[in-house]
Tab-separated table of C-alpha atoms in Angstrom:
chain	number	residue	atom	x	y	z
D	26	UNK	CA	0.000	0.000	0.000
D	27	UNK	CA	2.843	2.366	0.850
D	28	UNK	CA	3.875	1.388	-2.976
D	29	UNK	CA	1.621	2.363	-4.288
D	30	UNK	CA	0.969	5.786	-2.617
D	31	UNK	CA	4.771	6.531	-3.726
D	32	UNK	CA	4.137	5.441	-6.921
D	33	UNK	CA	1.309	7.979	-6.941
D	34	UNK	CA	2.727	10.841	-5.815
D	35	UNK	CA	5.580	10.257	-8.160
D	36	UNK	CA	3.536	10.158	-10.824
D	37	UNK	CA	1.445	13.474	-9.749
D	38	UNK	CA	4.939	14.924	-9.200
D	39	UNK	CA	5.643	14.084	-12.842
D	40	UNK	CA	2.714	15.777	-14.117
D	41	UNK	CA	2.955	18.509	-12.224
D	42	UNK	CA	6.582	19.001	-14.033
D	43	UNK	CA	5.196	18.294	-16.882
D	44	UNK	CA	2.587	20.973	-16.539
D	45	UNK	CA	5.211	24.154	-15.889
D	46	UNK	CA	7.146	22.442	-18.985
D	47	UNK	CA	4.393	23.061	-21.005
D	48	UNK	CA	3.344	26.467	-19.472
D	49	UNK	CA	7.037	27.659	-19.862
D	50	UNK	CA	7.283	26.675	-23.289
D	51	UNK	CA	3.532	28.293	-23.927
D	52	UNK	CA	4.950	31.284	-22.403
D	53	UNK	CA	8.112	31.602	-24.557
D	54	UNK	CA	6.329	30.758	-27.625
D	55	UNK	CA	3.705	33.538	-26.834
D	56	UNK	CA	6.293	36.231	-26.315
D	57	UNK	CA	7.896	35.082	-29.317
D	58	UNK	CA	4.879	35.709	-31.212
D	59	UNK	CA	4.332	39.005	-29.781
D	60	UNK	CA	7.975	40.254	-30.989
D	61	UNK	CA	7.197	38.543	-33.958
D	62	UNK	CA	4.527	40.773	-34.631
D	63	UNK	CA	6.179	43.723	-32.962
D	64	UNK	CA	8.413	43.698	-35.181
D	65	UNK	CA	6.246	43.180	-38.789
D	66	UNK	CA	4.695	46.213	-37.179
D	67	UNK	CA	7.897	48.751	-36.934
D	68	UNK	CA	8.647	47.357	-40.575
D	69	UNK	CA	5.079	47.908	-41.968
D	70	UNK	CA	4.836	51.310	-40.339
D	71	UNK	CA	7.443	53.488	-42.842
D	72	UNK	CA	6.263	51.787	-46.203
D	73	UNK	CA	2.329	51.990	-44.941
D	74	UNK	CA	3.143	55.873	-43.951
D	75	UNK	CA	5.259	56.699	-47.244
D	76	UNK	CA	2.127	55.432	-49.861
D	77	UNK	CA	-0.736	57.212	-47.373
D	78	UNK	CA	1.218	60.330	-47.461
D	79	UNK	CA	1.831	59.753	-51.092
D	80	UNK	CA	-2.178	59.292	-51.473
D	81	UNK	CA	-3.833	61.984	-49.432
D	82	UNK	CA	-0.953	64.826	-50.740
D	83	UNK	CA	0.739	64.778	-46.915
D	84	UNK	CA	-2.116	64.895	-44.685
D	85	UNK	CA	-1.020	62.593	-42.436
D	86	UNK	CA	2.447	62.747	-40.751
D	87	UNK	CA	2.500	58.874	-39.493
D	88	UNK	CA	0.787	55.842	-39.218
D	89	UNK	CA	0.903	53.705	-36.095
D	90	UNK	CA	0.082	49.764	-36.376
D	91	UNK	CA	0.040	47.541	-33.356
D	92	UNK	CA	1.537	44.004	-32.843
D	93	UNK	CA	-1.318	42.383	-34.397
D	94	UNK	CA	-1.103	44.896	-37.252
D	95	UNK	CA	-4.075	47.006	-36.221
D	96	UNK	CA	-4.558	50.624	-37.191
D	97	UNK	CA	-4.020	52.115	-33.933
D	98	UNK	CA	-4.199	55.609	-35.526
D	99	UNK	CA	-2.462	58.677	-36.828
D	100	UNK	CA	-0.427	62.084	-37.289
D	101	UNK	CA	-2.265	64.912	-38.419
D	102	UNK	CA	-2.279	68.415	-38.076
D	103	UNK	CA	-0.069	68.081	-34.957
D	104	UNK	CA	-1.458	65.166	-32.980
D	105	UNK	CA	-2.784	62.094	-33.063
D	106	UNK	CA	-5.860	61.074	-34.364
D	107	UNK	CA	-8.274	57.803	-34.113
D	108	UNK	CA	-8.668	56.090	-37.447
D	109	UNK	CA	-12.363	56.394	-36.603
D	110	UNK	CA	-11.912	60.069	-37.806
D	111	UNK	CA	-10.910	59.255	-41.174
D	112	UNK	CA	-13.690	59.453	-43.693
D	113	UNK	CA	-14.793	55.588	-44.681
D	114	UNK	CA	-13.691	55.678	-48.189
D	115	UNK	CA	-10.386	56.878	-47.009
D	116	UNK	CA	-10.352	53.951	-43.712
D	117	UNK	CA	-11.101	51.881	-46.820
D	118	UNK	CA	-7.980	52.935	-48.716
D	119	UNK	CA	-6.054	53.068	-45.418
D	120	UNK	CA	-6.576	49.678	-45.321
D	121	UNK	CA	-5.782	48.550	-48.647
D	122	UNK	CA	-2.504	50.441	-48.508
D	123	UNK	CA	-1.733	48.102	-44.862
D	124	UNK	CA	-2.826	44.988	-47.146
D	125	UNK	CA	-0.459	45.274	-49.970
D	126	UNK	CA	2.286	46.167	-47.418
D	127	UNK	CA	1.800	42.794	-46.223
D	128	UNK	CA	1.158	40.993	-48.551
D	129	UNK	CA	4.886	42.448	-50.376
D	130	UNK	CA	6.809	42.059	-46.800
D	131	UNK	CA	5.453	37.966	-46.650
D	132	UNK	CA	5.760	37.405	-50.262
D	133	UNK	CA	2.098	36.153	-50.245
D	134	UNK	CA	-1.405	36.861	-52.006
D	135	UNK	CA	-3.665	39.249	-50.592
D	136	UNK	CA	-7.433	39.309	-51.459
D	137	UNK	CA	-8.758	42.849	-52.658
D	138	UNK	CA	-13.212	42.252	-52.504
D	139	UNK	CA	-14.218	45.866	-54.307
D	140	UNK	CA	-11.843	47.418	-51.842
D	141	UNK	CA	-12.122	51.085	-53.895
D	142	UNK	CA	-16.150	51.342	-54.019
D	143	UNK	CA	-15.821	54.668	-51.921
D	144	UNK	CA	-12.922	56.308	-53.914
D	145	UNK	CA	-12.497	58.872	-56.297
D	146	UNK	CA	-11.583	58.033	-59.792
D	147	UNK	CA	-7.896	60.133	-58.997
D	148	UNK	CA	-7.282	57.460	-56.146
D	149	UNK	CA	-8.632	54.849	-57.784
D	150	UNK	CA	-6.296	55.538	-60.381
D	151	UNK	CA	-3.409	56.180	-58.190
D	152	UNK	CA	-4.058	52.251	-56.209
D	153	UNK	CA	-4.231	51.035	-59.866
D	154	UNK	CA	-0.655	51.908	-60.266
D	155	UNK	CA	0.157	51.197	-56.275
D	156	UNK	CA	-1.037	47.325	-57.272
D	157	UNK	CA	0.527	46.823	-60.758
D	158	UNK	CA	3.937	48.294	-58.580
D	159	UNK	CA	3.634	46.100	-55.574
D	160	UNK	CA	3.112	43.165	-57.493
D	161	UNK	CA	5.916	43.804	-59.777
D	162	UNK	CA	8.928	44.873	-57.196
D	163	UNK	CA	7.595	42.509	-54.562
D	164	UNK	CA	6.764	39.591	-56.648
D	165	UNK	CA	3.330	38.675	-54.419
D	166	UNK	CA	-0.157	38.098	-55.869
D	167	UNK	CA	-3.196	40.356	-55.793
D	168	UNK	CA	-6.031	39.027	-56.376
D	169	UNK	CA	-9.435	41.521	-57.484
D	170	UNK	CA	-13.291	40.515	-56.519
D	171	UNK	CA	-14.896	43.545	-58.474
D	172	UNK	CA	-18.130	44.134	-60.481
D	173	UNK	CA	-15.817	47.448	-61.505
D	174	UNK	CA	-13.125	46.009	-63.792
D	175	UNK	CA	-12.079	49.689	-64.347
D	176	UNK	CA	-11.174	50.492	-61.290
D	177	UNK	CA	-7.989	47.720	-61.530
D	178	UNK	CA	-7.164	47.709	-65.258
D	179	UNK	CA	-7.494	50.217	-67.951
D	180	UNK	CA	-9.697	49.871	-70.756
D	181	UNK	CA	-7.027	48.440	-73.241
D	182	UNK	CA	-7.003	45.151	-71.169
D	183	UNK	CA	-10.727	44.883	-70.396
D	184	UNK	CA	-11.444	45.340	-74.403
D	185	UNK	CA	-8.369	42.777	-75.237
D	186	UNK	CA	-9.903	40.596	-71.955
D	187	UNK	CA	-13.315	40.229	-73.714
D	188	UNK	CA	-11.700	39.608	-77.488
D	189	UNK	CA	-10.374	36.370	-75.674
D	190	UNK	CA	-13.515	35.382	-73.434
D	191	UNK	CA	-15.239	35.309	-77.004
D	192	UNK	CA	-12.831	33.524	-78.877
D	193	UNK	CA	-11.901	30.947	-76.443
């Protein structure tokens, strides 16, 4: 009987080791990830500020992005603002501006669904180039979901696109 009561508490003693192993290692992986994502952050922050003070004609003196890559807010006019305060066409170009960032610093696709529906045809025009650019010095995909074809290629390729959807 005494056995087995050592045996037990040997094995709770094991588990319990095993337990602040595991929390530890959560731990380190967590702050890891945090730094991680710190860090994307700091890196996303100059190109992201650079193209939104290229697009509003330098309104905006910087943009701040938390770990997670959240819009915390903004410069302007001498202090910071809440993104809240932007207009939503120009939260919606904000936005797309953080996307393609991304999307060029990981190498990776990024999914555009009629991101542009609130912008002016100068801006739209502008993003038109800011996409054809991205894609070609950061070698990443964008892909469009638009019912306005114009707003992402001029009308050159949407004639020569619809030559080939009835010939093929």
């Amino acid at each position: 009987e005494q056995e087995a009561v050592q045996r037990a508490r040997e094995h709770a003693e094991d588990q319990e080791m095993n337990y602040e192993a595991s929390k530890h290692l959560l731990e380190l992986l967590e702050a890891a990830e945090t730094k991680r994502s710190s860090h994307l952050g700091r890196c996303l922050a100059a190109p992201v500020t650079a193209r939104f003070l290229a697009l509003t004609g330098d309104l905006y003196a910087h943009v701040n992005l938390d770990p997670d890559l959240h819009l915390e807010g903004f410069i302007a006019a001498g202090g910071e603002r809440r993104v809240e305060e932007l207009s939503v066409g120009t939260r919606e170009q904000l936005a797309t501006i953080v996307r393609l960032a991304i999307a060029a610093q990981l190498k990776t696709a990024v999914l555009l669904d009629d991101q542009l529906v609130h912008s002016d045809s100068g801006r739209i025009e502008w993003f038109r180039k800011q996409v054809r650019n991205s894609v070609r010095e950061h070698d990443h995909q964008v892909i469009v979901v638009t019912c306005r074809l114009s707003d992402y290629a001029v009308d050159d390729e949407i004639r020569g696109a619809e030559g080939n959807a009835s010939t093929n």
